[in-house]
Coordinates of N, CA, C and O in Angstrom, one line a residue:
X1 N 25.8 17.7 -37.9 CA 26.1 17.9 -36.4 C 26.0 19.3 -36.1 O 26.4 20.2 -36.8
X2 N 25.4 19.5 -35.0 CA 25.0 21.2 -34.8 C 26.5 21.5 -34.1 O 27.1 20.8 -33.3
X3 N 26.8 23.0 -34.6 CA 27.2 23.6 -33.7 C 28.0 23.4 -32.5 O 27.2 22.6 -31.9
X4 N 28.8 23.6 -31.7 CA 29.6 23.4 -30.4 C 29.1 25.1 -30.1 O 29.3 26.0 -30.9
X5 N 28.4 25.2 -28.7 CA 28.3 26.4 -28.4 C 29.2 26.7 -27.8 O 29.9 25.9 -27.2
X6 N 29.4 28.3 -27.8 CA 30.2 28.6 -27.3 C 30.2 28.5 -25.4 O 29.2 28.5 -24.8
X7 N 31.5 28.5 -24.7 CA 31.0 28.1 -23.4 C 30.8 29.8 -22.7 O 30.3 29.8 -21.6
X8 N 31.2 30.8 -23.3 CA 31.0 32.2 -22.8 C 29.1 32.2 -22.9 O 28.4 32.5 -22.0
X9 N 28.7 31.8 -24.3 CA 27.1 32.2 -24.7 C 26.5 31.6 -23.9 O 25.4 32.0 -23.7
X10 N 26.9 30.1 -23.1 CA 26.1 29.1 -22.1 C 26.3 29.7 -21.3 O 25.3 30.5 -21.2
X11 N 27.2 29.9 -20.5 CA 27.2 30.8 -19.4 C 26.3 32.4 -19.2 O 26.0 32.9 -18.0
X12 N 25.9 32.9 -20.3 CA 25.5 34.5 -20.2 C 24.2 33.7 -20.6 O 23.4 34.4 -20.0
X13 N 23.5 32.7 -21.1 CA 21.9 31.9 -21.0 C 22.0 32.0 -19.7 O 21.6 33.1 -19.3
X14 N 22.4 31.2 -18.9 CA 22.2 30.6 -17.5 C 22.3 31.8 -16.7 O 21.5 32.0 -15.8
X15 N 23.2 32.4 -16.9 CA 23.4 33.8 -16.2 C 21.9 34.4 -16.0 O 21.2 34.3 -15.0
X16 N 21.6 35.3 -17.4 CA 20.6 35.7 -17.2 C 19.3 35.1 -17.2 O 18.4 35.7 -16.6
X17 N 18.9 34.0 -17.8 CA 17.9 33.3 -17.4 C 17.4 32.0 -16.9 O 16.3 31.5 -17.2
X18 N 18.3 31.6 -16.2 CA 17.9 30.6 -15.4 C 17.1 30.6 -14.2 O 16.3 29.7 -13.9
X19 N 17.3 31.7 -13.5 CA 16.2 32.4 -12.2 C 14.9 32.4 -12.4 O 14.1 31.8 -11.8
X20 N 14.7 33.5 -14.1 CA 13.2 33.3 -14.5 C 12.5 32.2 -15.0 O 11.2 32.2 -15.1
X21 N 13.4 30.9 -15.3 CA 13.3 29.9 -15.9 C 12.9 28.9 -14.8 O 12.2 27.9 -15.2
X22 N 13.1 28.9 -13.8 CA 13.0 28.1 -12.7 C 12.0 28.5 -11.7 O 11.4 27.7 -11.0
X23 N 11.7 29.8 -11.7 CA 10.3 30.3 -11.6 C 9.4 30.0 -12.1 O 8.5 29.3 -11.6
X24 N 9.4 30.5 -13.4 CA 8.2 30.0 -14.4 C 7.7 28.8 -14.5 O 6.5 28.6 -14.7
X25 N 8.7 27.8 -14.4 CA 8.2 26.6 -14.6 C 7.6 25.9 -13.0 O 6.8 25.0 -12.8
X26 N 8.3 26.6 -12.0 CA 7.4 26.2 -10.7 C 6.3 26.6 -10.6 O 5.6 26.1 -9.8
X27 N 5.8 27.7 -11.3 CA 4.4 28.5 -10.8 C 3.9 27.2 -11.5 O 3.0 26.6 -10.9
X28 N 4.2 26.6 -12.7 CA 3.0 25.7 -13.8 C 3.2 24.5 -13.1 O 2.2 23.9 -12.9
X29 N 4.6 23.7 -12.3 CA 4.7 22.6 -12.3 C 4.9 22.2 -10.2 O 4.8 21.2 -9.5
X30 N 5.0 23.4 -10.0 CA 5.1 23.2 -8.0 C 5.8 22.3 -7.6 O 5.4 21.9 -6.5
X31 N 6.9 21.7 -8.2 CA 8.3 21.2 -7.8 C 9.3 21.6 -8.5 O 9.4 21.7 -9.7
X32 N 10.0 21.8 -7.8 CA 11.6 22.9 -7.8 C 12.0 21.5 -9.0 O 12.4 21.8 -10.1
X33 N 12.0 19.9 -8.5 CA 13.0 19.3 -9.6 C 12.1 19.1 -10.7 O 12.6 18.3 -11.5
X34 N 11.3 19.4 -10.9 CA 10.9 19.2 -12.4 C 10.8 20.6 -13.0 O 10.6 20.9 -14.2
X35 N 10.8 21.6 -12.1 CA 11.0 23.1 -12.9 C 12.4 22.9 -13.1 O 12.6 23.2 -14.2
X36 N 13.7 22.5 -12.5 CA 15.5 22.2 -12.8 C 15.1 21.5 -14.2 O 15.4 22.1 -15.3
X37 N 14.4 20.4 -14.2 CA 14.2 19.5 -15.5 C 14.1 20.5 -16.4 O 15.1 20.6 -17.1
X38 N 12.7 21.4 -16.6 CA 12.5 22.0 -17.9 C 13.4 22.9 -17.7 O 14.2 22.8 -18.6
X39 N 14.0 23.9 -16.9 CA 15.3 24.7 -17.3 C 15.8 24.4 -18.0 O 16.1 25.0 -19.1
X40 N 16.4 22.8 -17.5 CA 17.6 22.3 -18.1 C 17.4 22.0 -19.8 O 18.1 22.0 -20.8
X41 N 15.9 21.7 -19.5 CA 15.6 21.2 -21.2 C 15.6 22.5 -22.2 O 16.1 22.6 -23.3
X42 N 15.0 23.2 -21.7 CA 14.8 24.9 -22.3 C 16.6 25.5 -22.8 O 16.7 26.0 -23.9
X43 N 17.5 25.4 -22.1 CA 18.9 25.4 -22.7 C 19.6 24.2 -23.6 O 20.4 24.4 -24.5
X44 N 19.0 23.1 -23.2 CA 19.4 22.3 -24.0 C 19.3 22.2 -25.4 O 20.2 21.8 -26.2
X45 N 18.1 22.8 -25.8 CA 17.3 22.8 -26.6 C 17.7 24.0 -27.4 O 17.8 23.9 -28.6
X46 N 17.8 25.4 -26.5 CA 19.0 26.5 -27.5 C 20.0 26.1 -27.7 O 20.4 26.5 -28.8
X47 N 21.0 25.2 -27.2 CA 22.2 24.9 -27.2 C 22.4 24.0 -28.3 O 23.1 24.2 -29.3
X48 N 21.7 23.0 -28.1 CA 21.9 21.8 -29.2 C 21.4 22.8 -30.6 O 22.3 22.7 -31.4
X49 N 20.3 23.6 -31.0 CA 20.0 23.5 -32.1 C 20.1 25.3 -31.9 O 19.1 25.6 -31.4
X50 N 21.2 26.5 -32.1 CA 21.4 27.3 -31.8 C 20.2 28.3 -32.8 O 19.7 27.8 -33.8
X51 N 20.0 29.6 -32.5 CA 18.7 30.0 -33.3 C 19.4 31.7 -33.6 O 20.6 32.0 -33.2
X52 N 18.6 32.3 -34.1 CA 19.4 33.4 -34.2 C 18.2 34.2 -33.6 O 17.2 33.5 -33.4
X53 N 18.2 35.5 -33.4 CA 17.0 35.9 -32.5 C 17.6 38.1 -33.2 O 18.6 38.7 -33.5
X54 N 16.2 38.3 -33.1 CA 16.4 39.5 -34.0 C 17.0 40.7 -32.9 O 17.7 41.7 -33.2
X55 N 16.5 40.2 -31.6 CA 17.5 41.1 -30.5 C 16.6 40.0 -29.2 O 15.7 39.2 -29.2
X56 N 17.8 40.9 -28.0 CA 17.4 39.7 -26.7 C 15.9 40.2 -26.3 O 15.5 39.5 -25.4
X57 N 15.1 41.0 -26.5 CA 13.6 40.2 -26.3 C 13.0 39.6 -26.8 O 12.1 39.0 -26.3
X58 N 13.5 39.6 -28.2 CA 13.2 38.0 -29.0 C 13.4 37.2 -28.7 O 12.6 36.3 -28.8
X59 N 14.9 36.7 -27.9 CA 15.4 35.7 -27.2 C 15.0 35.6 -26.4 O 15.0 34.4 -26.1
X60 N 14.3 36.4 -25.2 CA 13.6 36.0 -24.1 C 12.1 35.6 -24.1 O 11.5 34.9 -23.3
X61 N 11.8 36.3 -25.6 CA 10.3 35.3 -25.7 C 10.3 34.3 -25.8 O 9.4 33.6 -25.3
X62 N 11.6 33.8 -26.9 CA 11.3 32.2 -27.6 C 11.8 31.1 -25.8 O 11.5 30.0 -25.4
X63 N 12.5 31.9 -25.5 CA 12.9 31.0 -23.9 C 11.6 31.0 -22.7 O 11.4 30.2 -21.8
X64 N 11.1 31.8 -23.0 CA 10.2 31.8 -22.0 C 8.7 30.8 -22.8 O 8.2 29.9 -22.2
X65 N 8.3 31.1 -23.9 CA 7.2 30.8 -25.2 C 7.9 28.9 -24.5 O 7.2 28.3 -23.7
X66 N 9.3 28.2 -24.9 CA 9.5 27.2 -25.4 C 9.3 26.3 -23.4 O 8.9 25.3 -23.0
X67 N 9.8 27.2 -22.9 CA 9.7 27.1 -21.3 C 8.2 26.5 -20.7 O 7.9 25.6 -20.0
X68 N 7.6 27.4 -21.4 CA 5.5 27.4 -20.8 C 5.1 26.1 -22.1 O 4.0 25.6 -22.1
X69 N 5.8 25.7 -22.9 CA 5.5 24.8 -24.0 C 5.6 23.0 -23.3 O 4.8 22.0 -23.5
X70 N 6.8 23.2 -22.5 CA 7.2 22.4 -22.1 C 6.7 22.2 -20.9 O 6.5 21.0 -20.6
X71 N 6.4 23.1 -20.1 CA 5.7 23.5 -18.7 C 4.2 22.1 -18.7 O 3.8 21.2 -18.0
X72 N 3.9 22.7 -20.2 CA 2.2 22.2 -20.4 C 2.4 20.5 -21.0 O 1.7 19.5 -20.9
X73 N 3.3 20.8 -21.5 CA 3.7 19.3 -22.5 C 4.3 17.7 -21.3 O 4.4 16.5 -21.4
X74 N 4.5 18.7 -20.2 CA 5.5 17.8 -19.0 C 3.9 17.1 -18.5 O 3.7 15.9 -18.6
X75 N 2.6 18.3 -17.8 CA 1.7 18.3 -17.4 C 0.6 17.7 -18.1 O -0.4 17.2 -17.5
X76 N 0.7 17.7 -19.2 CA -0.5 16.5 -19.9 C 0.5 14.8 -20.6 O 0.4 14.4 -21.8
X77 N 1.3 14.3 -19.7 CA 2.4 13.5 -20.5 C 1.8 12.4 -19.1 O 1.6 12.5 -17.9
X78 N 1.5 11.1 -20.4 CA 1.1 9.7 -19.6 C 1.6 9.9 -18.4 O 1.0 9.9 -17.3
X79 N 3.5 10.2 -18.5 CA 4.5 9.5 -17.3 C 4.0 10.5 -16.1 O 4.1 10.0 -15.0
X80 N 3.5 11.6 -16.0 CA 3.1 12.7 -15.1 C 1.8 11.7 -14.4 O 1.7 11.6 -13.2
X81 N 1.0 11.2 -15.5 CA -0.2 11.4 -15.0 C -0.2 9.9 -14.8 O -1.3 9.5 -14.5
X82 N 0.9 8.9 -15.0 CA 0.7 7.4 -14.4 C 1.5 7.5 -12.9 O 1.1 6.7 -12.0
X83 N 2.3 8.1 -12.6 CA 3.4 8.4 -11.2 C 3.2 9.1 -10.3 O 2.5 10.1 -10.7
X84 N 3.5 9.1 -9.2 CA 3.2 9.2 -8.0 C 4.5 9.7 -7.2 O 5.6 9.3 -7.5
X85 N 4.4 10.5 -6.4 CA 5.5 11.3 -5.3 C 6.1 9.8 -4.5 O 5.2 9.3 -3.8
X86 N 7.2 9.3 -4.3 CA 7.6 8.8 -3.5 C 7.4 8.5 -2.4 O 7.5 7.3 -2.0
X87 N 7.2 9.6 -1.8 CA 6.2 10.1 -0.5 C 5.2 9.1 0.0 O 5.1 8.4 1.0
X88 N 4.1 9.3 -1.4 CA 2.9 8.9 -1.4 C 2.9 7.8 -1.8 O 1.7 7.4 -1.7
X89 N 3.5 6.9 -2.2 CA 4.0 5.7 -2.6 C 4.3 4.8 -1.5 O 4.4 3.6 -1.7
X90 N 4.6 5.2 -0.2 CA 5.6 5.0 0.9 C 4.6 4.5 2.2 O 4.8 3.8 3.2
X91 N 3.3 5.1 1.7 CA 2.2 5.2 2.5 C 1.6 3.3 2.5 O 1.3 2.5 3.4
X92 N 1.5 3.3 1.0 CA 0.5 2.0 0.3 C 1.6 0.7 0.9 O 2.8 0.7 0.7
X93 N 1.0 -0.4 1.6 CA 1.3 -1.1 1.8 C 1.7 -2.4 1.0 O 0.8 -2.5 0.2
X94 N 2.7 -3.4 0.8 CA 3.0 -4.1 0.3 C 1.7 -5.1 0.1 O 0.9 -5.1 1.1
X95 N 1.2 -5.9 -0.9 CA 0.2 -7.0 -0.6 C 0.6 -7.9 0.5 O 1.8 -8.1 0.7
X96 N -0.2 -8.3 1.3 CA 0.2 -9.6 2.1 C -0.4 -10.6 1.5 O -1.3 -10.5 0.8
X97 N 0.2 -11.8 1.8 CA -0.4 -13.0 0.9 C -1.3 -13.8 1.9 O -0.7 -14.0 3.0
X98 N -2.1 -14.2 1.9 CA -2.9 -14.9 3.1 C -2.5 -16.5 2.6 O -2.2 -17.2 1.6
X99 N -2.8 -16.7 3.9 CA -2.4 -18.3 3.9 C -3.4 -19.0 3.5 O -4.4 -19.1 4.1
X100 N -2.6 -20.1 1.5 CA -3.7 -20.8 0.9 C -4.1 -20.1 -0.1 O -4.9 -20.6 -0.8
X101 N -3.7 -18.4 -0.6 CA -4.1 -17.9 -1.2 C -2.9 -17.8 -2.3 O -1.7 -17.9 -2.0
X102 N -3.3 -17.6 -3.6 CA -2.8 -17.4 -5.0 C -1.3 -16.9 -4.9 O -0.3 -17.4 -5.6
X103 N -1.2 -15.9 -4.0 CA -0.3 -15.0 -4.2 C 0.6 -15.7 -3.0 O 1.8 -15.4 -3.0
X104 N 0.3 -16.2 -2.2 CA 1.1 -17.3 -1.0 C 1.8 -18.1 -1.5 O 3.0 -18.4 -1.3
X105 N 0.8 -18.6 -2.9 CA 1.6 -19.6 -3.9 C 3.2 -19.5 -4.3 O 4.2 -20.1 -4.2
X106 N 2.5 -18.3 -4.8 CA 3.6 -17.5 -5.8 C 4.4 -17.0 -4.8 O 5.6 -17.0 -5.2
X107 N 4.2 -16.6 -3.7 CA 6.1 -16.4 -2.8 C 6.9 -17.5 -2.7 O 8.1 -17.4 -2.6
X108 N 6.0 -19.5 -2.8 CA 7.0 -20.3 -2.7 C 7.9 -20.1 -3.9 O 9.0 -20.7 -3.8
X109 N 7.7 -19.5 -5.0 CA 8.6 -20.1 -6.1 C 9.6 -19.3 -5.9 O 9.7 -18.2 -5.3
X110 N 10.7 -20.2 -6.7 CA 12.2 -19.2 -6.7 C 12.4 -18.4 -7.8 O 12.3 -18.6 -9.0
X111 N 12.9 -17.1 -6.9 CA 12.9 -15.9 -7.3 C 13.1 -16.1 -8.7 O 12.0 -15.8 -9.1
X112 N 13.7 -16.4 -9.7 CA 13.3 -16.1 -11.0 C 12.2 -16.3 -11.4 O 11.7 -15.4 -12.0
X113 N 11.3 -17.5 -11.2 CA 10.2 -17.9 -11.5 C 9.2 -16.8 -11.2 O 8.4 -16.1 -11.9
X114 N 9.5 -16.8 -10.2 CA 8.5 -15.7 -8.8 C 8.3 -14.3 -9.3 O 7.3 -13.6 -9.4
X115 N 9.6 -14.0 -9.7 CA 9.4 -12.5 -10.3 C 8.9 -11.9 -11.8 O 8.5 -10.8 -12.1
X116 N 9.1 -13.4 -12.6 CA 8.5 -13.1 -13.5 C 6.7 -13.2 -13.4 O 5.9 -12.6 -14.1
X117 N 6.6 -13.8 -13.0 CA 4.7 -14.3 -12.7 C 4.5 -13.3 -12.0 O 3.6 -12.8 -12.7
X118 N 4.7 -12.4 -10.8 CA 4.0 -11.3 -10.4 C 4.1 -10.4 -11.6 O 3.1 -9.9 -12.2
X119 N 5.4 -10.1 -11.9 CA 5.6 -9.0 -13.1 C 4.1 -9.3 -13.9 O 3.3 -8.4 -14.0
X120 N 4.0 -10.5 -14.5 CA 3.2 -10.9 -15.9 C 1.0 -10.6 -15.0 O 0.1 -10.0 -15.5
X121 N 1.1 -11.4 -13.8 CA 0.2 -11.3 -13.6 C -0.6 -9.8 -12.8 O -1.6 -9.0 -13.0
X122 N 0.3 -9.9 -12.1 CA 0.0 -9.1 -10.7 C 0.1 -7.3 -11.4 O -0.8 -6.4 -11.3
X123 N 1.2 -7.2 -11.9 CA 1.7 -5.4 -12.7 C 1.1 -5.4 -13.8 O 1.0 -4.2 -14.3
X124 N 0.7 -6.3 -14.5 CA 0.5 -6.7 -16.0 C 1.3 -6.5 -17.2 O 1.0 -6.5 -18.4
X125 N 2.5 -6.4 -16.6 CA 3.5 -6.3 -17.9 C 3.4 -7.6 -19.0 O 2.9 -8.7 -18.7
X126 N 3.8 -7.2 -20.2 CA 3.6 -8.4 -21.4 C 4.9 -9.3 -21.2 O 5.5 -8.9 -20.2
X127 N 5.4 -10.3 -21.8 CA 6.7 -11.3 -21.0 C 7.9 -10.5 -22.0 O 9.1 -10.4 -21.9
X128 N 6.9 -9.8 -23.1 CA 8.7 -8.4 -24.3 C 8.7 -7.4 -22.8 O 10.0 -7.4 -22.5
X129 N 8.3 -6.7 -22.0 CA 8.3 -5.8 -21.4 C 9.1 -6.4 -20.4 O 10.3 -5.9 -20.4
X130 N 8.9 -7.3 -19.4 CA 9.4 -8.1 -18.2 C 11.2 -8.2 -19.1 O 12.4 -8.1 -18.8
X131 N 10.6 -8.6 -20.0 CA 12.4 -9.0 -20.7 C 13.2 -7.9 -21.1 O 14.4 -8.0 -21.6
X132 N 12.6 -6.5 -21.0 CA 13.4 -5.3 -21.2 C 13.7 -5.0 -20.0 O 14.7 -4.4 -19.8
X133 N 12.8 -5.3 -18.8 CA 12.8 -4.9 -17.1 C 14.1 -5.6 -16.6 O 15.0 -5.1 -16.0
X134 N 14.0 -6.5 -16.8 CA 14.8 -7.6 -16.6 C 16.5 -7.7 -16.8 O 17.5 -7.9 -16.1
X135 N 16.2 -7.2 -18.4 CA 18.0 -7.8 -19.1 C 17.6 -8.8 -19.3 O 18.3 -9.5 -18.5
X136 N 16.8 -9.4 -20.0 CA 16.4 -10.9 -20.2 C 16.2 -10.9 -21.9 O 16.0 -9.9 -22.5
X137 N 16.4 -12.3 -22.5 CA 15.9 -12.2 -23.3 C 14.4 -12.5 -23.7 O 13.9 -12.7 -22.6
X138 N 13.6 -12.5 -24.4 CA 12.3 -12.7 -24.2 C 12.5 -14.5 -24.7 O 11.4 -14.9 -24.3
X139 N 12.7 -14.8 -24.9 CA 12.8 -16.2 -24.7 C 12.8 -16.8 -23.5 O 12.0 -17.5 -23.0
X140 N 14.0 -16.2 -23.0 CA 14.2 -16.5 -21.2 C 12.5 -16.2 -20.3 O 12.0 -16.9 -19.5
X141 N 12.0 -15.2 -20.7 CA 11.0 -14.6 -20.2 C 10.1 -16.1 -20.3 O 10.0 -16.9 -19.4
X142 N 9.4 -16.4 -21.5 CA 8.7 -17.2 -21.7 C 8.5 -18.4 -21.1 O 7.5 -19.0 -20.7
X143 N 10.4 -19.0 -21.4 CA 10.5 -20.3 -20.6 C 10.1 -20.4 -19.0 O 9.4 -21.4 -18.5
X144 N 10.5 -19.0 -18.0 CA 10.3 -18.9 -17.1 C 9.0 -18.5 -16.7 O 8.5 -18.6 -15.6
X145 N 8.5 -18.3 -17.7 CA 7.2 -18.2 -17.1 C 6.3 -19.6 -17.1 O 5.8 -20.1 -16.1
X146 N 6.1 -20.1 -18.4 CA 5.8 -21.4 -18.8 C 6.1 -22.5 -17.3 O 5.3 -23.1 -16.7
X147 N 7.6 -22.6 -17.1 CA 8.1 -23.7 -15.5 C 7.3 -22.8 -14.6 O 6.5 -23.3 -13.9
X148 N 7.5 -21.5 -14.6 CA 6.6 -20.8 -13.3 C 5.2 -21.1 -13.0 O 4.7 -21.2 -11.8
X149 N 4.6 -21.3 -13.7 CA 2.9 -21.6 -14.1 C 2.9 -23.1 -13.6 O 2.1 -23.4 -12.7
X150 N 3.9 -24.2 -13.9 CA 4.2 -25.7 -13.9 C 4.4 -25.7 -12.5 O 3.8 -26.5 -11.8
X151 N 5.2 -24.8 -12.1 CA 5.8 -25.5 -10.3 C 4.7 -25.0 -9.5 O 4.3 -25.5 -8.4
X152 N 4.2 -23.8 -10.0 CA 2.6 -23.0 -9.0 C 1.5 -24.1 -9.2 O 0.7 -24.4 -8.4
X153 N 1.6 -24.6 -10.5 CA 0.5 -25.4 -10.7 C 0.5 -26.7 -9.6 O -0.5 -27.2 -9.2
X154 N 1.7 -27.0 -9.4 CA 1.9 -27.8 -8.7 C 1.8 -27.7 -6.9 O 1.5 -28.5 -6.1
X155 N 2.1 -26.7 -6.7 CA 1.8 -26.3 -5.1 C 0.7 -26.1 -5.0 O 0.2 -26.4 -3.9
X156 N 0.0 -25.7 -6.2 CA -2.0 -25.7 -5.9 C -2.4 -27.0 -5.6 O -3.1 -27.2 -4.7
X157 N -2.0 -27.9 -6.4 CA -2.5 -29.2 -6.5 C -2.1 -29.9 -5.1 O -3.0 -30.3 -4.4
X158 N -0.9 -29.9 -4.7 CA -0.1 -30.2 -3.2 C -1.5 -29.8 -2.6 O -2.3 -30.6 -2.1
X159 N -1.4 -28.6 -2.6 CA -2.0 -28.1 -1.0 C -3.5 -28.3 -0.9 O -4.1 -28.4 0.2
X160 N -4.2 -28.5 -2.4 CA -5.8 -29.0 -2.6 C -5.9 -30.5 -2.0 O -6.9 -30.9 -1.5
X161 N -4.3 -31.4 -2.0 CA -4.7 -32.5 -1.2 C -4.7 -32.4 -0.3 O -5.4 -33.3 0.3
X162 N -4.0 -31.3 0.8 CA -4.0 -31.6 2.2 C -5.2 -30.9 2.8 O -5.4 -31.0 4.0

């Protein structure tokens, strides 16, 4: 187990470089909360695993070196480059389901059914992933999807007679 830092040495990090730290990382990343994020990670990371440093410009390189490491590591990372600003998320409208269509089907079922079949079809999650989304077990996942497919199958068929 590392070390308990001291709370005077966290405080004199943060003191003196949290300002540059929160700069630096905005010039690479142009949001104030994901430059707080790598700050926060750039101390975490002295703190948890403490280093010894031959004097404080050595310490200000390895903070600033480990700061632009992470800067770049945030910026080429799936989760950056699959997500989207809220914002802009806010714009994209919900599907509508047209009447008679696939997805009309799938609003009649009840909500457990319903949610797992959009999940599996519509987002493409696998029925292990839906069951980590969930709190489910993946058994549960399966059964529900398996009756979900049975009662849709059945409203297709309904509605092809009328």
């Amino acid at each position: 187990m590392p070390p308990i830092p001291d709370r005077a040495e966290a405080q004199r990090l943060v003191d003196t470089y949290s300002d540059l730290l929160l700069r630096l990382s905005y010039t690479y990343l142009g949001s104030t909360a994901d430059a707080q994020d790598i700050c926060q990670s750039v101390f975490l990371k002295l703190l948890q695993a403490p280093r010894t440093f031959a004097d404080r410009d050595h310490e200000r390189a390895w903070i600033i070196r480990t700061a632009i490491n992470l800067c770049k590591d945030y910026l080429k990372s799936h989760w950056r480059r699959s997500t989207v600003a809220l914002e802009a998320a806010e714009t994209v409208p919900a599907p509508q389901a047209e009447e008679g269509s696939l997805l009309a089907a799938v609003e009649l079922l009840p909500p457990k059914y319903r949610a797992v079949i959009y999940l599996y079809y519509y987002e493409g999650y696998s029925a292990r992933e839906i069951a980590v989304l969930l709190g489910e077990k993946p058994a549960t996942v399966f059964t529900r999807l398996d009756r979900g497919r049975q009662k849709l199958r059945t409203y297709l068929e309904q509605e092809e007679l009328t």
